[in-house]
PDB file of C-alpha atoms in Angstrom:
ATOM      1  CA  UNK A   1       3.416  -5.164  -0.666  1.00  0.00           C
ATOM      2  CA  UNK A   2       0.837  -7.020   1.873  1.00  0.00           C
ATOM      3  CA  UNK A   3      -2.463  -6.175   1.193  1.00  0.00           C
ATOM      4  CA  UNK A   4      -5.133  -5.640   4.160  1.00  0.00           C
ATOM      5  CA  UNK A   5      -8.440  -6.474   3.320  1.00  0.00           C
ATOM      6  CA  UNK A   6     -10.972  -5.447   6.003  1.00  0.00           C
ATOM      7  CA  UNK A   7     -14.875  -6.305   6.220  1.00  0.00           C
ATOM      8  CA  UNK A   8     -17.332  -5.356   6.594  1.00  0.00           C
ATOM      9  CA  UNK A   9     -16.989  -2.000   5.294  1.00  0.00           C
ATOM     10  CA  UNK A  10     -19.486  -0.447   7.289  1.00  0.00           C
ATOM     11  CA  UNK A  11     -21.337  -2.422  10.857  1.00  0.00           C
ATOM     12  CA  UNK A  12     -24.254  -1.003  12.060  1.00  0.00           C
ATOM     13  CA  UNK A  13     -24.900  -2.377  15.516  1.00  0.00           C
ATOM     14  CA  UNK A  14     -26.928  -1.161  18.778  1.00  0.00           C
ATOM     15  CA  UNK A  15     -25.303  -0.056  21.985  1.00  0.00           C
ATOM     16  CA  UNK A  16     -24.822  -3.452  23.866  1.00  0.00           C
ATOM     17  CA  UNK A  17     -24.724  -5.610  20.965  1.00  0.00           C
ATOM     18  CA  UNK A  18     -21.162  -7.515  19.462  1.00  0.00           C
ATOM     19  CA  UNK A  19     -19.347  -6.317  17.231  1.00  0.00           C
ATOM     20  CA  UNK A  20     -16.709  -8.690  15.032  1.00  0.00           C
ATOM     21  CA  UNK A  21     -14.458  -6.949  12.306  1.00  0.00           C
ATOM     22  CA  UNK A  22     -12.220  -9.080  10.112  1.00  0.00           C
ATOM     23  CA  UNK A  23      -8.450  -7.763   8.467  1.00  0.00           C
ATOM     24  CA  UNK A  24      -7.288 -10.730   5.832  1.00  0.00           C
ATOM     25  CA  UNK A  25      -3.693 -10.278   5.078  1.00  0.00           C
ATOM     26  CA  UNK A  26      -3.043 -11.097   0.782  1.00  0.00           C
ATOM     27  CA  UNK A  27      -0.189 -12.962   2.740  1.00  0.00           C
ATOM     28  CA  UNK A  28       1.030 -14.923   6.178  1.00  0.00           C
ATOM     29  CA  UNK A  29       2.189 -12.024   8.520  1.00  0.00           C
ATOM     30  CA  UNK A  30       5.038 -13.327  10.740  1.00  0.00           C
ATOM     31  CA  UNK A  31       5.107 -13.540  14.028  1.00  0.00           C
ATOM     32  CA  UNK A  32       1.177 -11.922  14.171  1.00  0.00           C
ATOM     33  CA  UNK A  33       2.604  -8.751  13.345  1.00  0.00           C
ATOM     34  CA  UNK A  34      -1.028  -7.073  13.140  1.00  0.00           C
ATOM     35  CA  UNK A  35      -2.381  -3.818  14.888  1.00  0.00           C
ATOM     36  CA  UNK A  36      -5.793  -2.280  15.536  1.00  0.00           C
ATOM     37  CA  UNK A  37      -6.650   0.669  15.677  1.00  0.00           C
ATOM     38  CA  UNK A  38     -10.102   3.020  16.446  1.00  0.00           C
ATOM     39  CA  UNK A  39     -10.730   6.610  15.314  1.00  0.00           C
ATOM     40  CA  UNK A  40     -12.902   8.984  15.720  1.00  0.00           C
ATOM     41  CA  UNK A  41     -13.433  11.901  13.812  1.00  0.00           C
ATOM     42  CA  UNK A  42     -11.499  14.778  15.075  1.00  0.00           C
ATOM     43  CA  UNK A  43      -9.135  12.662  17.809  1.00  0.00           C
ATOM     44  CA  UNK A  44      -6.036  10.839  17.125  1.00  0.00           C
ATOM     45  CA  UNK A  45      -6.248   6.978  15.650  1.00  0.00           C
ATOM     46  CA  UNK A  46      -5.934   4.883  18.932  1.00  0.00           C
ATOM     47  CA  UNK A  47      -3.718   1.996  18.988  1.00  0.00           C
ATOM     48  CA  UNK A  48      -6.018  -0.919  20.363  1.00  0.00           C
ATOM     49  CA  UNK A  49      -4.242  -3.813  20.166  1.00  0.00           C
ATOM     50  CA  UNK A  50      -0.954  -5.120  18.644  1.00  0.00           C
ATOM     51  CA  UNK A  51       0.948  -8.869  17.998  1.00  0.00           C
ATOM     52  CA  UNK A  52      -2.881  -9.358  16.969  1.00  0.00           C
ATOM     53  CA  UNK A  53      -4.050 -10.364  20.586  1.00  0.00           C
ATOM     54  CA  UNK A  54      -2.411  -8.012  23.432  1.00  0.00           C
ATOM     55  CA  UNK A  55      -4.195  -5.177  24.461  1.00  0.00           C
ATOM     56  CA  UNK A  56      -2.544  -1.894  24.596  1.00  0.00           C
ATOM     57  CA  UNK A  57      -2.399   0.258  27.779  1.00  0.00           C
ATOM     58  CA  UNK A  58      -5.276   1.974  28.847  1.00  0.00           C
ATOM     59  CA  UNK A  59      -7.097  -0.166  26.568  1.00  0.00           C
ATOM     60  CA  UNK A  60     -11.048  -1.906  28.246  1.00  0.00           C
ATOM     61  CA  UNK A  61     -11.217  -5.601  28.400  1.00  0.00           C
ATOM     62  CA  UNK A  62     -14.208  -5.253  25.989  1.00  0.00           C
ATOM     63  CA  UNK A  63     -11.711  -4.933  22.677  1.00  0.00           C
ATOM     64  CA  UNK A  64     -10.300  -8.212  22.006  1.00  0.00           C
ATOM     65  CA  UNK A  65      -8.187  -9.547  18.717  1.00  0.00           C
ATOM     66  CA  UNK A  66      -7.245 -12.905  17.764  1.00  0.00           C
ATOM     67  CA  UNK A  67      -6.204 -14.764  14.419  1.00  0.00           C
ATOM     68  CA  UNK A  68      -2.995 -15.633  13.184  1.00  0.00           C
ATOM     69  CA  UNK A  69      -2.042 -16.214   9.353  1.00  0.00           C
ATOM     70  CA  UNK A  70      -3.692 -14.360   7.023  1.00  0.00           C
ATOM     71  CA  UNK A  71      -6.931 -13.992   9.065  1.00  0.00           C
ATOM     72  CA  UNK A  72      -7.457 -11.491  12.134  1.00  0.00           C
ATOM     73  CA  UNK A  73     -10.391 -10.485  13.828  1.00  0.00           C
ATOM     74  CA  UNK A  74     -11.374  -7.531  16.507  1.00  0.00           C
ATOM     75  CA  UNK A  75     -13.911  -8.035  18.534  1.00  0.00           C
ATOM     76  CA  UNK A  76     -16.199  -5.554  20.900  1.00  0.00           C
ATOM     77  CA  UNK A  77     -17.834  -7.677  23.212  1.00  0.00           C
ATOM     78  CA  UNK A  78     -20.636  -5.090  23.703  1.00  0.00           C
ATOM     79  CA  UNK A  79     -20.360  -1.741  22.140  1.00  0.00           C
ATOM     80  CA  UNK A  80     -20.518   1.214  24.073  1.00  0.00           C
ATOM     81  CA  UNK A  81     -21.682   5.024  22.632  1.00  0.00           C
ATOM     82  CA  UNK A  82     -18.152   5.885  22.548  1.00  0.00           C
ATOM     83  CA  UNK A  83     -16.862   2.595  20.532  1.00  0.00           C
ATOM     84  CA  UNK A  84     -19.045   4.293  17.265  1.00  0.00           C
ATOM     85  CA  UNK A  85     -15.908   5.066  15.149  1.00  0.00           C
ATOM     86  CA  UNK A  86     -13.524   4.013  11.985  1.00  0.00           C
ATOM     87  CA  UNK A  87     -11.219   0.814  13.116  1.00  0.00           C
ATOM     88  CA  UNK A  88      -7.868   0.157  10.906  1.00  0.00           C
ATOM     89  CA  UNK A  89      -5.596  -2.883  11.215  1.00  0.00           C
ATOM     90  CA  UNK A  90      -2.204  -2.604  10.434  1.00  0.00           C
ATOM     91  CA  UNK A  91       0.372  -5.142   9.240  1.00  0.00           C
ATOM     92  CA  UNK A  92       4.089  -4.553  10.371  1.00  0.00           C
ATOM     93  CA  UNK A  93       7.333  -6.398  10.679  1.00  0.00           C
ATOM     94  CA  UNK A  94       9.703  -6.689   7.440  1.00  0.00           C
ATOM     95  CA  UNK A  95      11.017  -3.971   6.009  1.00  0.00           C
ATOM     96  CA  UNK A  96      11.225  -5.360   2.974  1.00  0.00           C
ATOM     97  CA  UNK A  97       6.942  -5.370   2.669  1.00  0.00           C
ATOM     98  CA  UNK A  98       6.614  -2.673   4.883  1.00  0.00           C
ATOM     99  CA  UNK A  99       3.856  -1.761   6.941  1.00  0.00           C
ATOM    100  CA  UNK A 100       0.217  -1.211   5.246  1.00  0.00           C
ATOM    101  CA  UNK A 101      -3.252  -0.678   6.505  1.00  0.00           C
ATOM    102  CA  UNK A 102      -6.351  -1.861   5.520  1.00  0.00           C
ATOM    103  CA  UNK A 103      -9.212   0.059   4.380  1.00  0.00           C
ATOM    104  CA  UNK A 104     -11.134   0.383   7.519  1.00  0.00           C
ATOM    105  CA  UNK A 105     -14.838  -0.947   9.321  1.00  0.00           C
ATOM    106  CA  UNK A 106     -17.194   1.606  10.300  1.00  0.00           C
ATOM    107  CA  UNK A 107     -19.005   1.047  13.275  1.00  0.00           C
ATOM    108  CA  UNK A 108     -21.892   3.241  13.118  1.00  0.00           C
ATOM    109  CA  UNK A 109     -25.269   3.437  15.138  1.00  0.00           C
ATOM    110  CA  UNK A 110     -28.296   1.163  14.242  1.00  0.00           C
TER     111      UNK A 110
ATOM    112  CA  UNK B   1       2.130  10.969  28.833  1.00  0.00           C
ATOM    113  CA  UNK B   2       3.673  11.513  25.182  1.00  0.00           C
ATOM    114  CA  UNK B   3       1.901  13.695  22.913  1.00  0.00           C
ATOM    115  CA  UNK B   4       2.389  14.647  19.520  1.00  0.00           C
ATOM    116  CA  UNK B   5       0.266  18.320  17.131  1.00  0.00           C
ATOM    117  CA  UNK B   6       1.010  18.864  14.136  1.00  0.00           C
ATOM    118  CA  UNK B   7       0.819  22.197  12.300  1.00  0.00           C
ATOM    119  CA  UNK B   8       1.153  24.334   9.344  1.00  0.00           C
ATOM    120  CA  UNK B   9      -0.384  25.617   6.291  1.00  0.00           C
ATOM    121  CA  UNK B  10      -3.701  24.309   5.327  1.00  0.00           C
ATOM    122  CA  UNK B  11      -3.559  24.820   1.489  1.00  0.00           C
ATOM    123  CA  UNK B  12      -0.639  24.721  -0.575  1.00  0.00           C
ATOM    124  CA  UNK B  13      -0.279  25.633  -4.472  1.00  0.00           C
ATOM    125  CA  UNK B  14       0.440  23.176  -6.813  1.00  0.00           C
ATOM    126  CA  UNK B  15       4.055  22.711  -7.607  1.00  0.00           C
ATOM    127  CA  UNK B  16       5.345  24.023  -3.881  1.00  0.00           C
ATOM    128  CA  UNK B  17       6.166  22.913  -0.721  1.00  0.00           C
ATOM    129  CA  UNK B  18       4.538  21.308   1.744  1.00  0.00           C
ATOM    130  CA  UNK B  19       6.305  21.911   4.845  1.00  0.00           C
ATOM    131  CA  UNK B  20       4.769  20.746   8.489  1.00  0.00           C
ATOM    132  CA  UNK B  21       5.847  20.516  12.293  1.00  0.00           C
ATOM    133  CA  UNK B  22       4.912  17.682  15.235  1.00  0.00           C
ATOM    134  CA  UNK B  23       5.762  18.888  18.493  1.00  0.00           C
ATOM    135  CA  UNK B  24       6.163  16.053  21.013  1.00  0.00           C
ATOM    136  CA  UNK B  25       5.311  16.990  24.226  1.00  0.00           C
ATOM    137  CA  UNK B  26       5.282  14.965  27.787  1.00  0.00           C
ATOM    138  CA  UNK B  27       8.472  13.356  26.347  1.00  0.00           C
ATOM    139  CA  UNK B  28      11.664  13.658  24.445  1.00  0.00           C
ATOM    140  CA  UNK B  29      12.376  12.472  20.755  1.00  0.00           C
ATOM    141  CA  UNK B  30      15.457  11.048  21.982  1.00  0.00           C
ATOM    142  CA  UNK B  31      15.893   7.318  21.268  1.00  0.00           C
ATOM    143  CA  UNK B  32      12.892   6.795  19.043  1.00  0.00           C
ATOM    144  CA  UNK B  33      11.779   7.086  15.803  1.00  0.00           C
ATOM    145  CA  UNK B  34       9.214   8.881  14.400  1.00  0.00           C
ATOM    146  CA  UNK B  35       6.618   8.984  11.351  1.00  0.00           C
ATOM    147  CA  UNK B  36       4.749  10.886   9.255  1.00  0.00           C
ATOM    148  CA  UNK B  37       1.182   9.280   7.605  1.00  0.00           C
ATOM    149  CA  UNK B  38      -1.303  10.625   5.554  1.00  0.00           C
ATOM    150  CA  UNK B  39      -4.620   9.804   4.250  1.00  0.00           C
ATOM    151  CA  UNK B  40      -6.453  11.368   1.786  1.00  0.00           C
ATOM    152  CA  UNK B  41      -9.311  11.775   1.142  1.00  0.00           C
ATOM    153  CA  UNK B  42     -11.360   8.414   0.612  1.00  0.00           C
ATOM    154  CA  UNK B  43      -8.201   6.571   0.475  1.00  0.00           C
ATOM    155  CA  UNK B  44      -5.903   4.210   2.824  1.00  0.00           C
ATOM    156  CA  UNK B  45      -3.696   5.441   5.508  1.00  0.00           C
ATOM    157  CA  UNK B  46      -0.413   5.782   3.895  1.00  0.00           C
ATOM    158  CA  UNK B  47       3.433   5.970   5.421  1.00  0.00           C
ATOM    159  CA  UNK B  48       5.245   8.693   4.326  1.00  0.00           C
ATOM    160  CA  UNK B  49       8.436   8.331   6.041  1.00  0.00           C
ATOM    161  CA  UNK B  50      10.249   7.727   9.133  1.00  0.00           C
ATOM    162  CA  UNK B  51      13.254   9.329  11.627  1.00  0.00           C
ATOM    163  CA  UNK B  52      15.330   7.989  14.477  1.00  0.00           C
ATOM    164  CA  UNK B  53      16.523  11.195  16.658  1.00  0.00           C
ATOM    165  CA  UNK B  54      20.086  10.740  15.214  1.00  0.00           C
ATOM    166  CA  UNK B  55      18.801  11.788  12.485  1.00  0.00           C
ATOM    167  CA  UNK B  56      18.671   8.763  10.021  1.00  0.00           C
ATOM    168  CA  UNK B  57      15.519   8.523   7.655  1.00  0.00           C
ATOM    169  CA  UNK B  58      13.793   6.176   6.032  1.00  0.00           C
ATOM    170  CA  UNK B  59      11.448   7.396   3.279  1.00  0.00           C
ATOM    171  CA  UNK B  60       8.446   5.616   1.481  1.00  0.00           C
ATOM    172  CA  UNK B  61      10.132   4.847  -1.920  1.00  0.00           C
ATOM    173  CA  UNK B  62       6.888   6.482  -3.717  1.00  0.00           C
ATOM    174  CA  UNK B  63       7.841   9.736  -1.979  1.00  0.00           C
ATOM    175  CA  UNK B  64      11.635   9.407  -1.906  1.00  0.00           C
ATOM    176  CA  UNK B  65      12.433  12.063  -4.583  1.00  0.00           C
ATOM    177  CA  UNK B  66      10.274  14.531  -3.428  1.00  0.00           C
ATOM    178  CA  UNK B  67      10.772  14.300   0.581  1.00  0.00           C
ATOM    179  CA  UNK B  68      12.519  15.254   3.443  1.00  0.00           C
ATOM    180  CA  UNK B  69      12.346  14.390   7.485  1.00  0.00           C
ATOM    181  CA  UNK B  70      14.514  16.037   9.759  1.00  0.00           C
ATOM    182  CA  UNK B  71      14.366  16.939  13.109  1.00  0.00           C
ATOM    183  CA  UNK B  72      15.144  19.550  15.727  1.00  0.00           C
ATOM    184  CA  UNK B  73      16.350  17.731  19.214  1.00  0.00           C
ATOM    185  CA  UNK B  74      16.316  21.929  20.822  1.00  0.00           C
ATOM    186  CA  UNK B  75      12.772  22.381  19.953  1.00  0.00           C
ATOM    187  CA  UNK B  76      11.458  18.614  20.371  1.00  0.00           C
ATOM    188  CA  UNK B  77      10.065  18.785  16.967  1.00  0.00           C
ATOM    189  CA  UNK B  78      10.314  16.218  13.348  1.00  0.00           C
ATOM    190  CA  UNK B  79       9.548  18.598  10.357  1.00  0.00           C
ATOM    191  CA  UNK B  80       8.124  17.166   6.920  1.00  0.00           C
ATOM    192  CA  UNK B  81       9.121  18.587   3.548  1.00  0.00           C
ATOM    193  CA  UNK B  82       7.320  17.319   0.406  1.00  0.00           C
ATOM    194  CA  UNK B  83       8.076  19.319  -2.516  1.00  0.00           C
ATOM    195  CA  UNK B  84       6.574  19.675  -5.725  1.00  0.00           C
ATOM    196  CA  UNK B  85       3.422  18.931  -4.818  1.00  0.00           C
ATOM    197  CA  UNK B  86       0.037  18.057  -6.660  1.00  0.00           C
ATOM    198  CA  UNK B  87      -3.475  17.141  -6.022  1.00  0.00           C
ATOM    199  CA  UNK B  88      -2.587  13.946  -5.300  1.00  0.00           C
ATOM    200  CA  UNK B  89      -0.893  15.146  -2.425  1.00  0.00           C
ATOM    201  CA  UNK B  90      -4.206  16.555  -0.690  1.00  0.00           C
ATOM    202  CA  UNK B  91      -4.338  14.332   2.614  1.00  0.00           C
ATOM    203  CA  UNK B  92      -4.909  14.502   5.943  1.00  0.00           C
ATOM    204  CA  UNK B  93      -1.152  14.706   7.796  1.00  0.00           C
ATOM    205  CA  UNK B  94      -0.041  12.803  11.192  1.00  0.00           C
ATOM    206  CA  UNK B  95       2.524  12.201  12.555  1.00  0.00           C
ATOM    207  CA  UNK B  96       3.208   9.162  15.413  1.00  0.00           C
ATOM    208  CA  UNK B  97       5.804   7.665  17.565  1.00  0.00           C
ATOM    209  CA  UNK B  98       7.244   4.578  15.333  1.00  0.00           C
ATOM    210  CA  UNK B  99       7.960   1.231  17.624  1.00  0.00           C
ATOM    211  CA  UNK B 100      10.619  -0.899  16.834  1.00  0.00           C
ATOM    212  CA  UNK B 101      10.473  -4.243  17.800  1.00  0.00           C
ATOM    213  CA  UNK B 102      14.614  -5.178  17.586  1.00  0.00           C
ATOM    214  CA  UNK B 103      15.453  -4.690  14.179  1.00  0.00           C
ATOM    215  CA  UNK B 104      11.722  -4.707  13.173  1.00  0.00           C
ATOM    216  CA  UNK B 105       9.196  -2.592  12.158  1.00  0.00           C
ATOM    217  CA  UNK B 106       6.467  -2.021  14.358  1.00  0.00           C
ATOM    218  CA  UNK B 107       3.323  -0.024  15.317  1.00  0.00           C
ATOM    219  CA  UNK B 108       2.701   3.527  15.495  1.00  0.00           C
ATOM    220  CA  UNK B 109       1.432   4.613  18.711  1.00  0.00           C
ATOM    221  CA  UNK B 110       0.622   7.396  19.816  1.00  0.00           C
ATOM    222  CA  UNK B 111      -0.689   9.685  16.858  1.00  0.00           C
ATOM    223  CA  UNK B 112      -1.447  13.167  16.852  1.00  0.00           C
ATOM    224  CA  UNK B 113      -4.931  14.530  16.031  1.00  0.00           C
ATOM    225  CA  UNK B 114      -3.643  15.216  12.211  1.00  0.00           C
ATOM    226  CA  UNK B 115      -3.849  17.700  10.156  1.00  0.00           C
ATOM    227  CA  UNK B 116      -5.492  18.779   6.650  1.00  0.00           C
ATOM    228  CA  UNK B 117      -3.450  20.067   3.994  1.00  0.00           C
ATOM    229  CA  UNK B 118      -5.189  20.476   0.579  1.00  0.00           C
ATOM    230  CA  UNK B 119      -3.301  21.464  -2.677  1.00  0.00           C
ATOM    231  CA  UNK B 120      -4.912  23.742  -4.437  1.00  0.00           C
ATOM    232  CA  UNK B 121      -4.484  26.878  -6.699  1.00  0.00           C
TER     233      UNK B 121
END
């Protein structure tokens, strides 16, 4: 099994500031197969971005990933009051490892 | 726009069934597969298991002995079954849309707003 190792555990940031959120893989994922997600309590998990760099639809030009390997990173260029939530990153691809998620980065307000 | 709710009981007893329903709505469960997730409480998200609308399954070998996916193409719904169940089993429930990229596994997009099941006597 891959294991997803996410930091920080908790970010506490302003409205306006950046926010960067790591997701190291115990392993090379293949191909980039990495997902982020954001949720909110009460809503459904929102898939941000997948392959590790292409937004999904709908999704603001603010949320950005990159990485490739074992190391992956989100980034909110400047956080807005709605972007205060959980975020989860997601490996995928072989069905022999499966698909796991990390443990999750709390965005909460300074 | 696809959307998926899930419902049933809240609480369970130890040693019973779990049994939920995700009703998809804005699309069909034709030609895609679908999962079920949990998390509980203070823990990682966890697959449970998957099904593709001809009704194969794929199952979360942890899980395998005590779970069952099946859906119903009439009612546009994928029903979970985990039985014997303990307090380990206390979790919030989702279920999502599985992508498949080919022959690979891929995200889960979208989710439904989940819900809590808690096992307890």
């Amino acid at each position: 099994e891959i294991v997803l190792t996410q930091s920080p555990a908790t970010l506490s940031l302003s409205p306006g500031e950046r926010a960067t959120l790591s997701c190291g893989a115990s392993q090379s994922l293949s191909s980039n197969y990495l997902a982020w997600y954001q949720h909110r309590p009460g809503l459904a998990p929102r898939l941000l971005i997948y392959d590790a760099s292409t937004r999904a639809t709908g999704i603001p030009d603010r949320f950005s990933g990159s990485g490739s390997g074992t190391d992956f990173t989100l980034t909110i260029s400047r956080l807005e009051p709605e972007d205060f939530a959980v975020y989860y990153c997601l490996q995928y691809g072989n069905s022999l490892t499966g698909r796991t998620f990390g443990g999750g980065t709390k965005v909460e307000i300074k | 726009q696809v959307q998926l709710q899930e419902s049933g009981p809240g609480l369970v007893k130890p040693s019973e069934t779990l049994s939920l329903t995700c009703t998809v709505s804005g699309g069909s469960i034709y030609s895609n597969y679908w999962s079920w997730i949990r998390q509980p409480p203070g823990k990682r998200l966890e697959w449970i298991g998957s099904i593709f609308f001809s009704g194969s399954t794929y199952y979360n070998p942890s899980l395998k002995s005590r779970l069952s996916i099946s859906g119903d193409t009439s009612k546009n719904q994928i029903s979970l079954k985990l039985s014997s169940v303990t307090a380990a089993d206390t979790a919030v429930y989702y279920c999502a849309r599985d992508v498949r990229i080919g022959w690979e596994l891929g995200w889960f997009d979208p989710w439904g707003q989940g819900t809590l099941v808690t096992v307890s006597s």
